[in-house]
Every structure is written in structure tokens, then in C-alpha cells.
C-alpha positions as semicolon CSV with decimal commas, in nm:
position;residue;x (nm);y (nm);z (nm)
1;X;3,841;4,073;-3,802
2;X;3,671;3,769;-3,660
3;X;3,357;3,639;-3,801
4;X;3,080;3,638;-3,549
5;X;2,919;3,306;-3,494
6;X;2,569;3,294;-3,609
7;X;2,327;3,208;-3,338
8;X;2,082;2,932;-3,390
9;X;1,723;3,025;-3,329
10;X;1,610;2,924;-2,983
11;X;1,392;2,617;-2,983
12;X;1,057;2,635;-2,833
13;X;1,057;2,406;-2,527
14;X;0,829;2,110;-2,553
15;X;0,537;2,113;-2,326
16;X;0,595;1,855;-2,054
17;X;0,231;1,859;-1,964
18;X;0,031;1,572;-2,104
19;X;-0,334;1,643;-2,099
20;X;-0,570;1,350;-2,106
21;X;-0,897;1,401;-2,280
22;X;-1,214;1,310;-2,094
23;X;-1,254;1,005;-2,318
24;X;-0,900;0,890;-2,231
25;X;-0,969;0,941;-1,860
26;X;-1,288;0,736;-1,887
27;X;-1,106;0,451;-2,064
28;X;-0,825;0,465;-1,804
29;X;-1,076;0,453;-1,518
30;X;-1,257;0,159;-1,677
31;X;-0,928;-0,026;-1,726
32;X;-0,825;0,031;-1,363
33;X;-1,160;-0,099;-1,238
34;X;-1,123;-0,404;-1,460
35;X;-0,769;-0,472;-1,331
36;X;-0,889;-0,431;-0,972
37;X;-1,173;-0,678;-1,027
38;X;-0,941;-0,935;-1,182
39;X;-0,689;-0,899;-0,897
40;X;-0,967;-0,929;-0,637
41;X;-1,105;-1,242;-0,802
42;X;-0,758;-1,403;-0,812
43;X;-0,689;-1,309;-0,448
44;X;-1,017;-1,466;-0,335
45;X;-0,938;-1,777;-0,537
46;X;-0,592;-1,803;-0,377
47;X;-0,739;-1,749;-0,029
48;X;-0,990;-2,029;-0,090
49;X;-0,714;-2,266;-0,201
50;X;-0,509;-2,192;0,112
51;X;-0,814;-2,223;0,339
52;X;-0,892;-2,563;0,188
53;X;-0,530;-2,674;0,227
54;X;-0,527;-2,581;0,597
55;X;-0,857;-2,761;0,648
56;X;-0,721;-3,073;0,478
57;X;-0,419;-3,071;0,711
58;X;-0,640;-3,022;1,017
59;X;-0,873;-3,305;0,915
60;X;-0,580;-3,541;0,860
61;X;-0,389;-3,449;1,177
62;X;-0,583;-3,676;1,418
63;X;-0,545;-3,981;1,195
64;X;-0,175;-3,908;1,159
65;X;-0,137;-3,869;1,539
66;X;-0,311;-4,204;1,596
67;X;-0,073;-4,369;1,351
68;X;0,229;-4,198;1,511
69;X;0,125;-4,318;1,860
70;X;0,134;-4,674;1,732
71;X;0,456;-4,652;1,532
72;X;0,667;-4,386;1,710
73;X;0,509;-4,256;2,032
74;X;0,816;-4,047;2,123
75;X;0,767;-3,843;1,806
76;X;0,416;-3,742;1,911
77;X;0,566;-3,559;2,208
78;X;0,822;-3,395;1,977
79;X;0,548;-3,280;1,739
80;X;0,343;-3,124;2,018
81;X;0,655;-2,966;2,167
82;X;0,762;-2,811;1,836
83;X;0,414;-2,689;1,750
84;X;0,378;-2,546;2,100
85;X;0,706;-2,358;2,071
86;X;0,592;-2,172;1,762
87;X;0,226;-2,120;1,852
88;X;0,086;-1,806;2,009
89;X;0,015;-1,827;2,381
90;X;-0,359;-1,869;2,316
91;X;-0,308;-2,140;2,055
92;X;-0,053;-2,311;2,280
93;X;-0,311;-2,337;2,561
94;X;-0,571;-2,471;2,317
95;X;-0,327;-2,713;2,156
96;X;-0,230;-2,880;2,480
97;X;-0,595;-2,955;2,558
98;X;-0,591;-3,201;2,265
99;X;-0,670;-3,557;2,371
100;X;-0,341;-3,687;2,228
101;X;-0,119;-3,421;2,386
102;X;0,134;-3,596;2,611
103;X;0,166;-3,500;2,978
104;X;0,435;-3,244;3,058
105;X;0,494;-3,127;2,702
106;X;0,312;-2,799;2,770
107;X;0,558;-2,713;3,045
108;X;0,855;-2,807;2,826
109;X;0,730;-2,589;2,543
110;X;0,666;-2,297;2,779
111;X;1,018;-2,329;2,925
112;X;1,164;-2,321;2,573
113;X;0,959;-2,013;2,479
114;X;1,066;-1,840;2,802
115;X;1,431;-1,926;2,731
116;X;1,406;-1,782;2,379
117;X;1,247;-1,465;2,515
118;X;1,524;-1,427;2,776
119;X;1,792;-1,479;2,509
120;X;1,624;-1,223;2,283
121;X;1,601;-0,968;2,564
122;X;1,966;-1,028;2,656
123;X;2,069;-0,978;2,293
124;X;1,869;-0,654;2,275
125;X;2,024;-0,531;2,599
126;X;2,373;-0,617;2,473
127;X;2,307;-0,438;2,144
128;X;2,174;-0,132;2,328
129;X;2,474;-0,134;2,560
130;X;2,712;-0,163;2,264
131;X;2,536;0,121;2,084
132;X;2,550;0,331;2,400
133;X;2,923;0,254;2,432
134;X;2,989;0,366;2,074
135;X;2,783;0,681;2,133
136;X;2,981;0,755;2,450
137;X;3,312;0,702;2,267
138;X;3,203;0,939;1,991
139;X;3,115;1,209;2,246
140;X;3,444;1,156;2,430
141;X;3,644;1,217;2,111
142;X;3,454;1,532;2,021
């Protein structure tokens, strides 16, 4: 006759619930507020540094443009063209009212922006057409 295997007593499952005491919750809340305050202070400090850096660039830009007009006038037009290409439409209009903005660069920048938009729209249309073609092929095989 076979010996029956003795069964081990079933273990009591551990409680997966962790209950925080009110004191623990209060300490946790205080710590979270402290972390939030530190993060906020650091973010404001970083924002101030970036604001000051942009202001320093803006204040130096006119002097740099004057120097560029004397040493390399063709580069002034390139700078305005490149800035105009990446600016928003509103900033582009404002930018080309600058006293040092060369004649005709606004039109060149607008033509470039329009060309990029047309290329982007053509690429989207081609991608949509290709996706539609794949979808049509998948339905045709079904």
C-alpha cells in the first residue's frame, strides 16, 4: 500500500493592503508639498535665467547687425531670411519692419515658407494615397 503524502498546512495569504496611519498620511502630504515647492522654485529660477538670456541676445542683436553691415552686408540679408523662414507669420511681419531689414528679403522668406508648405502638403497627400492604395489592396485580397 502506498503511503499518502502528508499535506502541508495552507498558509494564510499575506494581506496585500497597506494601510497608512493618519500620521503617515500627514507626513506624506507634507513631503509632497515640500517637493512641489522646491520644484516650483527651481522652475521659476530656470525661467528667469532663460528670460535673461533671451533679453541679452535681443539687446546685442542691433549692435551685431551694425557690425555685420560693415563687415559682411550680404550676411545680414541671409540672417533676416533665415530668421524669417522659421518665425511665425506674425513675428515675420514684425521682423521685416526692422530698420536694418534688407529690401525684398520678406518676399524671399515668404516664398520659401510657401514652398515648404506645398512640399509638406504634397508629402501628406502622397502618404494618404499610398495608405489608401494599401487599404484597397487588402480589401481586394479578402
